[in-house]
PDB file of C-alpha atoms and ligand atoms in Angstrom:
ATOM      1  CA  MET A   1      17.748 -11.058  11.007  1.00 90.00           C
ATOM      2  CA  LYS A   2      15.791  -8.541   8.985  1.00 96.00           C
ATOM      3  CA  VAL A   3      12.888  -9.393   6.720  1.00 98.00           C
ATOM      4  CA  THR A   4      11.008  -7.223   4.228  1.00 98.00           C
ATOM      5  CA  VAL A   5       7.231  -7.390   3.871  1.00 98.00           C
ATOM      6  CA  SER A   6       5.584  -5.664   0.922  1.00 98.00           C
ATOM      7  CA  ARG A   7       2.114  -4.663  -0.096  1.00 98.00           C
ATOM      8  CA  LYS A   8       1.043  -3.718  -3.616  1.00 98.00           C
ATOM      9  CA  ALA A   9      -1.587  -1.117  -4.341  1.00 98.00           C
ATOM     10  CA  HIS A  10      -2.637   1.039  -7.240  1.00 97.00           C
ATOM     11  CA  PHE A  11      -4.357   4.275  -8.044  1.00 98.00           C
ATOM     12  CA  ASN A  12      -5.390   6.155 -11.147  1.00 98.00           C
ATOM     13  CA  ALA A  13      -4.590   9.836 -11.257  1.00 98.00           C
ATOM     14  CA  ALA A  14      -4.166  12.714 -13.667  1.00 97.00           C
ATOM     15  CA  HIS A  15      -1.312  15.170 -13.704  1.00 97.00           C
ATOM     16  CA  ARG A  16       0.554  17.748 -15.687  1.00 95.00           C
ATOM     17  CA  LEU A  17       4.283  18.350 -15.402  1.00 96.00           C
ATOM     18  CA  TYR A  18       5.147  22.025 -15.631  1.00 93.00           C
ATOM     19  CA  ARG A  19       6.690  24.940 -13.844  1.00 93.00           C
ATOM     20  CA  LYS A  20       4.707  28.146 -13.517  1.00 90.00           C
ATOM     21  CA  ASP A  21       7.899  30.177 -13.752  1.00 92.00           C
ATOM     22  CA  TRP A  22       8.724  28.715 -17.207  1.00 93.00           C
ATOM     23  CA  ASP A  23       6.905  29.681 -20.385  1.00 91.00           C
ATOM     24  CA  ASP A  24       4.948  27.113 -22.427  1.00 88.00           C
ATOM     25  CA  GLU A  25       7.833  26.589 -24.814  1.00 91.00           C
ATOM     26  CA  LYS A  26      10.325  25.701 -22.099  1.00 94.00           C
ATOM     27  CA  ASN A  27       7.792  23.453 -20.350  1.00 93.00           C
ATOM     28  CA  ARG A  28       7.196  21.642 -23.636  1.00 92.00           C
ATOM     29  CA  LEU A  29      10.916  21.326 -24.242  1.00 95.00           C
ATOM     30  CA  ILE A  30      11.643  19.808 -20.811  1.00 95.00           C
ATOM     31  CA  PHE A  31       8.467  17.841 -20.078  1.00 95.00           C
ATOM     32  CA  GLY A  32       7.216  17.036 -23.594  1.00 91.00           C
ATOM     33  CA  LYS A  33       3.746  15.532 -23.791  1.00 87.00           C
ATOM     34  CA  CYS A  34       3.634  15.360 -19.989  1.00 90.00           C
ATOM     35  CA  SER A  35       3.288  19.143 -20.038  1.00 92.00           C
ATOM     36  CA  ASN A  36      -0.031  18.994 -21.965  1.00 88.00           C
ATOM     37  CA  PRO A  37      -2.158  21.789 -20.412  1.00 88.00           C
ATOM     38  CA  ASN A  38      -5.222  19.518 -20.453  1.00 92.00           C
ATOM     39  CA  PHE A  39      -3.602  16.939 -18.153  1.00 94.00           C
ATOM     40  CA  HIS A  40      -3.286  13.188 -18.748  1.00 94.00           C
ATOM     41  CA  GLY A  41      -3.688  10.082 -16.626  1.00 96.00           C
ATOM     42  CA  HIS A  42      -1.599   7.188 -15.382  1.00 97.00           C
ATOM     43  CA  ASN A  43      -2.366   3.861 -13.757  1.00 98.00           C
ATOM     44  CA  TYR A  44       0.111   4.074 -10.935  1.00 98.00           C
ATOM     45  CA  GLU A  45       1.271   0.842  -9.327  1.00 98.00           C
ATOM     46  CA  LEU A  46       2.701   1.124  -5.854  1.00 98.00           C
ATOM     47  CA  ILE A  47       4.818  -1.244  -3.775  1.00 98.00           C
ATOM     48  CA  VAL A  48       5.263  -0.355  -0.127  1.00 98.00           C
ATOM     49  CA  SER A  49       8.030  -2.362   1.568  1.00 98.00           C
ATOM     50  CA  VAL A  50       8.678  -2.479   5.292  1.00 98.00           C
ATOM     51  CA  THR A  51      11.872  -4.013   6.663  1.00 98.00           C
ATOM     52  CA  GLY A  52      12.547  -4.968  10.267  1.00 98.00           C
ATOM     53  CA  GLU A  53      13.148  -7.689  12.797  1.00 98.00           C
ATOM     54  CA  ILE A  54      10.547 -10.437  13.140  1.00 97.00           C
ATOM     55  CA  ASP A  55       8.546  -9.892  16.330  1.00 95.00           C
ATOM     56  CA  GLU A  56       9.082 -12.914  18.587  1.00 94.00           C
ATOM     57  CA  GLU A  57       5.499 -13.046  19.807  1.00 96.00           C
ATOM     58  CA  THR A  58       3.625 -12.593  16.524  1.00 96.00           C
ATOM     59  CA  GLY A  59       6.163 -13.801  13.972  1.00 97.00           C
ATOM     60  CA  TYR A  60       5.404 -10.650  11.978  1.00 97.00           C
ATOM     61  CA  VAL A  61       7.636  -7.756  10.930  1.00 98.00           C
ATOM     62  CA  MET A  62       4.389  -5.807  10.944  1.00 97.00           C
ATOM     63  CA  ASP A  63       0.775  -6.832  10.544  1.00 97.00           C
ATOM     64  CA  ILE A  64       0.185  -6.446   6.806  1.00 97.00           C
ATOM     65  CA  LYS A  65      -3.514  -5.746   7.434  1.00 97.00           C
ATOM     66  CA  ILE A  66      -2.432  -2.581   9.236  1.00 98.00           C
ATOM     67  CA  LEU A  67      -0.105  -1.682   6.354  1.00 98.00           C
ATOM     68  CA  LYS A  68      -2.993  -2.206   3.944  1.00 98.00           C
ATOM     69  CA  GLU A  69      -5.167   0.218   5.955  1.00 98.00           C
ATOM     70  CA  ILE A  70      -2.389   2.832   6.085  1.00 98.00           C
ATOM     71  CA  ILE A  71      -1.958   2.667   2.293  1.00 98.00           C
ATOM     72  CA  LYS A  72      -5.712   2.907   1.826  1.00 98.00           C
ATOM     73  CA  SER A  73      -6.143   5.992   3.995  1.00 98.00           C
ATOM     74  CA  GLU A  74      -2.910   7.825   3.132  1.00 98.00           C
ATOM     75  CA  VAL A  75      -2.566   7.033  -0.585  1.00 98.00           C
ATOM     76  CA  GLU A  76      -5.637   5.480  -2.214  1.00 98.00           C
ATOM     77  CA  GLU A  77      -8.219   7.771  -0.636  1.00 97.00           C
ATOM     78  CA  ALA A  78      -5.983  10.814  -1.147  1.00 97.00           C
ATOM     79  CA  PHE A  79      -4.867  10.188  -4.753  1.00 98.00           C
ATOM     80  CA  ASP A  80      -7.192   7.730  -6.532  1.00 98.00           C
ATOM     81  CA  HIS A  81      -9.236   9.316  -9.341  1.00 98.00           C
ATOM     82  CA  LYS A  82      -7.820  12.719  -8.477  1.00 98.00           C
ATOM     83  CA  ASN A  83      -6.118  15.404 -10.483  1.00 98.00           C
ATOM     84  CA  LEU A  84      -2.867  15.577  -8.543  1.00 98.00           C
ATOM     85  CA  ASN A  85      -2.078  19.175  -9.538  1.00 96.00           C
ATOM     86  CA  LEU A  86      -5.523  20.550  -8.714  1.00 96.00           C
ATOM     87  CA  GLU A  87      -6.903  18.326  -5.971  1.00 97.00           C
ATOM     88  CA  VAL A  88      -3.997  17.108  -3.862  1.00 97.00           C
ATOM     89  CA  PRO A  89      -2.573  19.851  -1.615  1.00 97.00           C
ATOM     90  CA  GLU A  90       0.948  18.363  -1.555  1.00 97.00           C
ATOM     91  CA  PHE A  91       1.288  19.125  -5.287  1.00 97.00           C
ATOM     92  CA  GLU A  92      -0.030  22.668  -5.228  1.00 93.00           C
ATOM     93  CA  ALA A  93       3.536  23.931  -5.491  1.00 91.00           C
ATOM     94  CA  LEU A  94       5.351  20.655  -6.270  1.00 96.00           C
ATOM     95  CA  ASN A  95       5.656  19.135  -9.749  1.00 96.00           C
ATOM     96  CA  PRO A  96       3.884  15.731  -9.603  1.00 97.00           C
ATOM     97  CA  THR A  97       6.664  13.678 -11.186  1.00 97.00           C
ATOM     98  CA  ALA A  98       6.919  10.013 -10.201  1.00 98.00           C
ATOM     99  CA  GLU A  99       9.935  11.003  -8.079  1.00 98.00           C
ATOM    100  CA  ASN A 100       8.010  13.640  -6.133  1.00 98.00           C
ATOM    101  CA  ILE A 101       4.929  11.427  -5.773  1.00 98.00           C
ATOM    102  CA  ALA A 102       7.120   8.675  -4.270  1.00 98.00           C
ATOM    103  CA  VAL A 103       8.605  11.131  -1.752  1.00 98.00           C
ATOM    104  CA  VAL A 104       5.150  12.449  -0.805  1.00 98.00           C
ATOM    105  CA  ILE A 105       3.883   8.887  -0.291  1.00 98.00           C
ATOM    106  CA  TYR A 106       6.932   8.075   1.842  1.00 98.00           C
ATOM    107  CA  ASP A 107       6.405  11.184   3.968  1.00 98.00           C
ATOM    108  CA  LYS A 108       2.734  10.291   4.533  1.00 98.00           C
ATOM    109  CA  ILE A 109       3.358   6.656   5.484  1.00 98.00           C
ATOM    110  CA  ARG A 110       6.587   7.065   7.487  1.00 98.00           C
ATOM    111  CA  PRO A 111       4.977   8.653  10.592  1.00 98.00           C
ATOM    112  CA  LYS A 112       2.427   5.805  10.757  1.00 98.00           C
ATOM    113  CA  LEU A 113       5.122   3.138  11.196  1.00 98.00           C
ATOM    114  CA  LYS A 114       7.157   2.223  14.257  1.00 97.00           C
ATOM    115  CA  PRO A 115      10.508   4.055  14.192  1.00 96.00           C
ATOM    116  CA  ASN A 116      12.529   0.810  14.113  1.00 95.00           C
ATOM    117  CA  LEU A 117      11.006  -0.214  10.761  1.00 98.00           C
ATOM    118  CA  ASN A 118      12.532   0.836   7.437  1.00 98.00           C
ATOM    119  CA  LEU A 119      10.269   1.959   4.628  1.00 98.00           C
ATOM    120  CA  GLU A 120      10.796   1.845   0.884  1.00 98.00           C
ATOM    121  CA  ILE A 121       8.385   3.161  -1.736  1.00 98.00           C
ATOM    122  CA  THR A 122       8.459   1.880  -5.319  1.00 98.00           C
ATOM    123  CA  LEU A 123       6.147   3.667  -7.718  1.00 98.00           C
ATOM    124  CA  PHE A 124       5.462   2.552 -11.284  1.00 98.00           C
ATOM    125  CA  GLU A 125       4.182   5.334 -13.514  1.00 96.00           C
ATOM    126  CA  THR A 126       4.082   2.962 -16.480  1.00 95.00           C
ATOM    127  CA  PRO A 127       4.858  -0.766 -16.589  1.00 96.00           C
ATOM    128  CA  ARG A 128       8.430   0.099 -17.624  1.00 96.00           C
ATOM    129  CA  ASN A 129       9.112   3.335 -15.735  1.00 97.00           C
ATOM    130  CA  PHE A 130       9.415   3.280 -11.980  1.00 98.00           C
ATOM    131  CA  VAL A 131      11.161   5.095  -9.155  1.00 98.00           C
ATOM    132  CA  SER A 132      12.016   4.149  -5.612  1.00 98.00           C
ATOM    133  CA  TYR A 133      12.652   6.116  -2.443  1.00 98.00           C
ATOM    134  CA  SER A 134      13.646   5.016   1.028  1.00 98.00           C
ATOM    135  CA  GLY A 135      14.141   8.296   2.807  1.00 95.00           C
ATOM    136  CA  LYS A 136      17.813   8.886   2.107  1.00 85.00           C
TER     137      LYS A 136
HETATM  138 NI1   NI B   1       2.599  11.754 -16.999  1.00 60.68          NI
END
């Protein structure tokens, strides 16, 4: 019997979508307004879901207080009120699309969880646009 526990979090961050190896025109064509050289911000909403067996002793899949602390240290403190392109090392050479941000968040949280737990990241860039990644 597997159960999923989830924790919501959010962070505000600025980004710019572009490739250095493309000229401004091609960046504008592919990324539109998101390629604005002066950056722009999003209110990112994050859902971190952990799936596993219920521990017989505690009745928990995992202690959600611990999950909350992991999200705080790995995501909120690293990304909140930051310029992702300029201030977050993971995006130095990686376009900070919602897809890539979700993968980076997954890769930061995954090693903090017990190996028998499954992890899924859902990241809302806007209330209507969201991506999810579960390591596959
Ligand atoms: Ni954007």
